[in-house]
mmCIF file of C-alpha atoms and ligand atoms in Angstrom:
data_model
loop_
_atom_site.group_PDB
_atom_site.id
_atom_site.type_symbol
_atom_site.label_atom_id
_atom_site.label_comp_id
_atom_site.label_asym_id
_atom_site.label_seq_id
_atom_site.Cartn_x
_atom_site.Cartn_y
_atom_site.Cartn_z
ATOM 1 C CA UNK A 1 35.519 2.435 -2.879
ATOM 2 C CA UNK A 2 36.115 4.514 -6.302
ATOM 3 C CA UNK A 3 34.289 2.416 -9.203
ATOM 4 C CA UNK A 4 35.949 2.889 -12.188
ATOM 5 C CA UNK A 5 33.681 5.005 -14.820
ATOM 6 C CA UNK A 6 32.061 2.460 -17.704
ATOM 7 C CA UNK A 7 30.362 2.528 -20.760
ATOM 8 C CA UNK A 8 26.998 0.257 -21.431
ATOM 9 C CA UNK A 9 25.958 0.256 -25.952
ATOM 10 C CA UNK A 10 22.524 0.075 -25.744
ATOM 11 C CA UNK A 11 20.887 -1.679 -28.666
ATOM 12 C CA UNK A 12 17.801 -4.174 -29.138
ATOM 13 C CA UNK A 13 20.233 -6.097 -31.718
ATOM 14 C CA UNK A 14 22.831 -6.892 -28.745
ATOM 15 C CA UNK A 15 20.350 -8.178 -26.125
ATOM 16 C CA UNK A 16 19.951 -5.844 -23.034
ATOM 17 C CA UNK A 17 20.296 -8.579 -20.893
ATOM 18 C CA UNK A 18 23.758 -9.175 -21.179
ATOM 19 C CA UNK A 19 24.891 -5.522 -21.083
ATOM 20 C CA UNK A 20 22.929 -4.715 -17.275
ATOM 21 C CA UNK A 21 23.609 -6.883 -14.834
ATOM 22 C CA UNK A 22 19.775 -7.107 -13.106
ATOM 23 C CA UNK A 23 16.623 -8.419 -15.339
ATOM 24 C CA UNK A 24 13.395 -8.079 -13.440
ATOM 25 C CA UNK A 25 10.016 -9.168 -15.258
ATOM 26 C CA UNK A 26 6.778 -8.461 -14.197
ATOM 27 C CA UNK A 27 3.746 -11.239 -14.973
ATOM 28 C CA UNK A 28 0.169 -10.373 -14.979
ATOM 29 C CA UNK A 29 -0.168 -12.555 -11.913
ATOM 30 C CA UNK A 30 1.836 -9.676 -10.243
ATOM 31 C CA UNK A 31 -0.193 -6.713 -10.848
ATOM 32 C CA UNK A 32 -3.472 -7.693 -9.452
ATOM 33 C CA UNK A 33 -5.987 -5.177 -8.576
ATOM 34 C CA UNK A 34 -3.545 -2.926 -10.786
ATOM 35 C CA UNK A 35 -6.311 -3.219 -13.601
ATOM 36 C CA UNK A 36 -9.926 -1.732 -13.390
ATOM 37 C CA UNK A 37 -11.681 -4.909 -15.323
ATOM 38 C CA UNK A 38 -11.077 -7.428 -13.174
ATOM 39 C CA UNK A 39 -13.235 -10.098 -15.047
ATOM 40 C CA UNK A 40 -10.832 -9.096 -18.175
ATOM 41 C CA UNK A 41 -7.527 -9.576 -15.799
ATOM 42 C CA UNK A 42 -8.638 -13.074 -14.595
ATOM 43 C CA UNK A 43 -9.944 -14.192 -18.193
ATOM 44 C CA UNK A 44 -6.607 -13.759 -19.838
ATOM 45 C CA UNK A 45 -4.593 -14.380 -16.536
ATOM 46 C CA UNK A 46 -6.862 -18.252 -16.610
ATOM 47 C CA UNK A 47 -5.123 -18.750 -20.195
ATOM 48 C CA UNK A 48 -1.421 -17.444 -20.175
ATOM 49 C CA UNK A 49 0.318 -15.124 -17.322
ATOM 50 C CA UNK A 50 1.688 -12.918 -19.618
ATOM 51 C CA UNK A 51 4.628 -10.916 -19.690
ATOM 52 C CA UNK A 52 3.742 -7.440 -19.238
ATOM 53 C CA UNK A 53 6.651 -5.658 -18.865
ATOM 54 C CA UNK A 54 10.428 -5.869 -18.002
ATOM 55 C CA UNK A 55 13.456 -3.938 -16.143
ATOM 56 C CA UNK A 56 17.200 -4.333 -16.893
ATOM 57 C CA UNK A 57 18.964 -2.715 -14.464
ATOM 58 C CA UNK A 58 22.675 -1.726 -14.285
ATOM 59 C CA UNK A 59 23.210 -2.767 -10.501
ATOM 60 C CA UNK A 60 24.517 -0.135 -8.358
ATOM 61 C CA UNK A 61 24.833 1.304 -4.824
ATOM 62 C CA UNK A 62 21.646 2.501 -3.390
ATOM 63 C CA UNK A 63 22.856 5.956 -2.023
ATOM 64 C CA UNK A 64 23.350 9.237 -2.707
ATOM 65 C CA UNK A 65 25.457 10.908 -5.391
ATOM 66 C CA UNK A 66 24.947 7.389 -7.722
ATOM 67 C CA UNK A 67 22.741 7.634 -10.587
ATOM 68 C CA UNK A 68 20.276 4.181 -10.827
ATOM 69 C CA UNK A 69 19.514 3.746 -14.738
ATOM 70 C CA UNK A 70 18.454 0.813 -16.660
ATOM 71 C CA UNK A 71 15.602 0.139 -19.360
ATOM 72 C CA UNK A 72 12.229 -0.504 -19.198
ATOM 73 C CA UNK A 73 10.445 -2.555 -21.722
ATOM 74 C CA UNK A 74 6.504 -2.453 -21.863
ATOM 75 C CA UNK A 75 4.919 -4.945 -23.672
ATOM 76 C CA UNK A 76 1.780 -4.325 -25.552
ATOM 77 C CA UNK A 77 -1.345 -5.395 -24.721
ATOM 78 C CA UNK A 78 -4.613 -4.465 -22.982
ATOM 79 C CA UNK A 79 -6.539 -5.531 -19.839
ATOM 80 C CA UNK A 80 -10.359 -4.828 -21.094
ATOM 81 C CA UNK A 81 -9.773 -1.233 -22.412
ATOM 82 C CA UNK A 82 -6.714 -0.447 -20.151
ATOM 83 C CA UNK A 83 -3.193 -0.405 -22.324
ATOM 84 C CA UNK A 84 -0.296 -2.820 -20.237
ATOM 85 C CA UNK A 85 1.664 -0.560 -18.084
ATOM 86 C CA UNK A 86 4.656 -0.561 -14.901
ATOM 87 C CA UNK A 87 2.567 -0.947 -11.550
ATOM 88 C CA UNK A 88 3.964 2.522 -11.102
ATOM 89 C CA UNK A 89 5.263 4.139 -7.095
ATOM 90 C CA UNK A 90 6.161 7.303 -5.290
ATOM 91 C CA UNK A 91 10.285 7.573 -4.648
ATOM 92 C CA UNK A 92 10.422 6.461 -0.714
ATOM 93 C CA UNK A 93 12.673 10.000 -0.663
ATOM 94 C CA UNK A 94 9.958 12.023 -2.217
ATOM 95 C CA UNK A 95 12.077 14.632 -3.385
ATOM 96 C CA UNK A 96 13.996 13.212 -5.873
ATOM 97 C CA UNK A 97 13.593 13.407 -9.871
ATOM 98 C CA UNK A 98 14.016 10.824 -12.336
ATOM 99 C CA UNK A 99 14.344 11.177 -16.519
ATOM 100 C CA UNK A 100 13.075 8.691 -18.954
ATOM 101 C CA UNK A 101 14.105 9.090 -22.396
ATOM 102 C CA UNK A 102 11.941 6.904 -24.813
ATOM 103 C CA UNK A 103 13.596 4.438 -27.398
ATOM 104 C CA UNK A 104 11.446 3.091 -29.245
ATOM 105 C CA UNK A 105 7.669 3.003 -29.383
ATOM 106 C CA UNK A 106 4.996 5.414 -27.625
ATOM 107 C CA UNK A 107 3.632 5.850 -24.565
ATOM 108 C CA UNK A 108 1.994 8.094 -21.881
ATOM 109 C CA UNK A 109 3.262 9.026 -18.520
ATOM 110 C CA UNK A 110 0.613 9.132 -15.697
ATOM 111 C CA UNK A 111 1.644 11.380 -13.063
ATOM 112 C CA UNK A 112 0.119 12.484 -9.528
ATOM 113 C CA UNK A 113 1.301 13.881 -6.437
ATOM 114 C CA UNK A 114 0.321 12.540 -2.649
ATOM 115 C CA UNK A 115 -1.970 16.103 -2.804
ATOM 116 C CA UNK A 116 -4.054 14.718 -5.614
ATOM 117 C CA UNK A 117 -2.599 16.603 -8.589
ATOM 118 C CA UNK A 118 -2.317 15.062 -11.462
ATOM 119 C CA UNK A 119 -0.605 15.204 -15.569
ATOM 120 C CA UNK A 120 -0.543 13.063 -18.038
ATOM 121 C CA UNK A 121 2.601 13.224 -20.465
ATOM 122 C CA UNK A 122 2.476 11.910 -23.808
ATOM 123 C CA UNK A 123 5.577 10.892 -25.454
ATOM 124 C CA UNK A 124 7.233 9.049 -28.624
ATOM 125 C CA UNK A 125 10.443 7.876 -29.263
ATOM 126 C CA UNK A 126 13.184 10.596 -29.165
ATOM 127 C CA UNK A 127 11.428 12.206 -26.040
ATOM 128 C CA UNK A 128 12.589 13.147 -23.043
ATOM 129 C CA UNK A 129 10.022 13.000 -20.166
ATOM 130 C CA UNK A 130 11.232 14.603 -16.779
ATOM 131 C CA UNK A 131 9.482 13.619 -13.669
ATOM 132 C CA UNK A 132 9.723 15.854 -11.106
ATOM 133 C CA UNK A 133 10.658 15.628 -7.557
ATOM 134 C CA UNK A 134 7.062 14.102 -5.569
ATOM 135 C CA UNK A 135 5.394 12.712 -8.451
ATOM 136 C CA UNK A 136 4.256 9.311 -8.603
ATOM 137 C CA UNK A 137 4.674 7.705 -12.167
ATOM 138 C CA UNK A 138 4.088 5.009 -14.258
ATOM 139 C CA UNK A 139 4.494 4.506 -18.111
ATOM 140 C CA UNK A 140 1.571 3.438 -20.231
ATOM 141 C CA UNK A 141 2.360 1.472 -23.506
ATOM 142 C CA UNK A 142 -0.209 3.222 -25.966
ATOM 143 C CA UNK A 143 0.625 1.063 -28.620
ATOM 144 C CA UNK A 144 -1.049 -2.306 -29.244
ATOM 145 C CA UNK A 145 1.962 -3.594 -31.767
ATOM 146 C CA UNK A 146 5.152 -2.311 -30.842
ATOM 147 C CA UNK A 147 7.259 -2.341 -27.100
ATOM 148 C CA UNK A 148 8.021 0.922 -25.456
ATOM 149 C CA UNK A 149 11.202 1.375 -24.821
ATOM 150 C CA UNK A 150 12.413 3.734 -21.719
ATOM 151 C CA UNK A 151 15.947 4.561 -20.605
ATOM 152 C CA UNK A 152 15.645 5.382 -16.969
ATOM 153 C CA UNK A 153 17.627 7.745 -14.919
ATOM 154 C CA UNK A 154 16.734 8.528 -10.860
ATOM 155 C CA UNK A 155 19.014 9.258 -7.904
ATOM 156 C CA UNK A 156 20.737 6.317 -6.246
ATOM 157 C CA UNK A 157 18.724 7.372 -2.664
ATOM 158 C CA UNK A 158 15.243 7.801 -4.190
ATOM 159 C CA UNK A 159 13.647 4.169 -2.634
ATOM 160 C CA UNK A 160 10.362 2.530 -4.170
ATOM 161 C CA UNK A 161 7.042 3.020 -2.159
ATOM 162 C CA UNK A 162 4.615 0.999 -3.996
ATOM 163 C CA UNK A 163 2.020 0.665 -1.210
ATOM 164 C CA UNK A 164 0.920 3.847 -1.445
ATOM 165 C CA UNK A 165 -0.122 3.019 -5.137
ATOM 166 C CA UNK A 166 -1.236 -0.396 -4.678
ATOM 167 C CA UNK A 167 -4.329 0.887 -1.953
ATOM 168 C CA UNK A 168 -5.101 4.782 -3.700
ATOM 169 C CA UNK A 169 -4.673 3.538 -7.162
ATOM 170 C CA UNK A 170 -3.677 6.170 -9.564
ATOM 171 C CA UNK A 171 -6.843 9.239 -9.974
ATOM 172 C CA UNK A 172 -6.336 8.774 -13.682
ATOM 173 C CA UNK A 173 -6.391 5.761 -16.374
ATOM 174 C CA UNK A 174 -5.207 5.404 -20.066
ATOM 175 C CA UNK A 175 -7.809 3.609 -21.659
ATOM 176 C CA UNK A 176 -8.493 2.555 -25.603
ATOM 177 C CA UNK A 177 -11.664 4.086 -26.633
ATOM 178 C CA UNK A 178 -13.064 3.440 -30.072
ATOM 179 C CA UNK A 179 -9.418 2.769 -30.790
ATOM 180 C CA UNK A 180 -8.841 6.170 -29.999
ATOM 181 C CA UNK A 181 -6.504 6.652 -26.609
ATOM 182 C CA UNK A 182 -8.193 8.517 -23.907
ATOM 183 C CA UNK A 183 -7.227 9.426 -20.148
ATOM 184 C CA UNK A 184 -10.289 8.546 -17.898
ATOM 185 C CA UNK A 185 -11.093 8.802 -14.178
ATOM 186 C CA UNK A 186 -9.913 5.975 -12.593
ATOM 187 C CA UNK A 187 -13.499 5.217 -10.283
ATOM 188 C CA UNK A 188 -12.065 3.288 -7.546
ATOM 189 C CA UNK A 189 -8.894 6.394 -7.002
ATOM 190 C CA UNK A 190 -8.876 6.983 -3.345
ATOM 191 C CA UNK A 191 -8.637 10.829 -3.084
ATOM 192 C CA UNK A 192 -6.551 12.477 -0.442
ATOM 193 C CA UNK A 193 -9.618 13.479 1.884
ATOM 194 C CA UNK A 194 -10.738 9.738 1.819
ATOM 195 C CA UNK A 195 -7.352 8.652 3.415
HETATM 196 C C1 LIG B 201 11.763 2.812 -13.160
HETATM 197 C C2 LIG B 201 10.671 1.784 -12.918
HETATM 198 C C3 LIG B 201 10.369 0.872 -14.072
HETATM 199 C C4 LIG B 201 9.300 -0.178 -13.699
HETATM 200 O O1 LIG B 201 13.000 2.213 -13.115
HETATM 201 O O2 LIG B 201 11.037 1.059 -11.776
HETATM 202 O O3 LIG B 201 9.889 1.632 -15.128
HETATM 203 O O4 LIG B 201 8.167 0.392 -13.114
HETATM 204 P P1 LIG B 201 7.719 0.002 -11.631
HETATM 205 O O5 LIG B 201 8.916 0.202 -10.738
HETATM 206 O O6 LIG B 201 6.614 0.944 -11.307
HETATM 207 O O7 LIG B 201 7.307 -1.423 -11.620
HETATM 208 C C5 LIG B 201 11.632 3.852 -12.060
HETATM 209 O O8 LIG B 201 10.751 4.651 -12.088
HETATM 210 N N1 LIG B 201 12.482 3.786 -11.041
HETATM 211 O O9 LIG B 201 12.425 4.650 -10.031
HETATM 212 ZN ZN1 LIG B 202 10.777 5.937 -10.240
#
């Protein structure tokens, strides 16, 4: 099948949900465990399951040579001292890239590799943020007023492993400290010799 090449307008002011054709939301309820404070994660999740953030997707085939690309929306917001952010995954085919350019807002990208290196890329609207081939990510909202707004672009083959995430937990954290953002060790990161 040849699809036909398309244009998407991306602006706030027409609604991304009717311009991709795949809206995924993620609920505090989902990311458990995600957040170091967990007395702070069940206190707010007790009044409201918030929204933390959201994906709209432009559906296509899952394969090589197509280009998946969508936006992501982070809310903001904090968990104790931890800013709201994606639960974050290795590509399944570890060797593939992915760009995010940011909208609208500011945020950090926390990066790591299965090895145990790690970066930490901070970013504002205008930026382009490239995430090499093997590195886990996950965006960080570091603002507690406005969204941050990504447009994502990754290979059609690349896969989501979040498993691998979900039991190491990421080595570093984006924390507000004295309302002053600061990347901390995360204490419960399971190192690559503990595996
Ligand atoms: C992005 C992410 C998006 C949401 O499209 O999927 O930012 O983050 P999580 O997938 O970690 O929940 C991407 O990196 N795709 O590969
Ligand atoms: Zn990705």
């Amino acid at each position: 099948m040849m699809d036909h090449p398309f244009t998407l307008k991306i602006s706030p002011e027409r609604g991304y949900l009717e311009l991709f054709s795949n809206h995924i939301t993620r609920h505090l309820s989902a990311m458990r465990n995600q957040f170091l404070d967990k007395d702070a994660y069940e206190s707010i999740l007790k009044k409201e399951d918030v929204l933390v953030y959201e994906v709209y997707e432009s559906k296509r085939p899952e394969i090589a040579g197509e280009l998946l690309h969508g936006i992501s929306i982070v809310h903001p917001g904090k968990v104790g001292d931890e800013y709201f952010m994606t639960k974050g995954h290795f590509h399944s085919e570890l060797e593939t890239a992915e760009v995010y350019y940011c909208l609208h807002g500011q945020g950090m990208m926390v990066m790591e590799t299965p090895e145990g290196s790690w970066t930490v890329e901070a970013f504002n609207a205008g930026d382009l943020v490239y995430v090499s081939p093997r590195w886990a990510h996950r965006s960080v909202n570091t603002s507690l007023i406005e969204d941050l707004i990504m447009l994502f672009v990754y290979p059609g083959n690349a896969g989501h492993d979040y498993r691998t995430i979900e039991r190491q937990g990421f080595r570093k954290m984006i924390v507000d400290k004295d309302s002053q953002v600061a990347i901390v060790d995360n204490p419960h990161w399971i190192s690559p010799e503990e595996r």
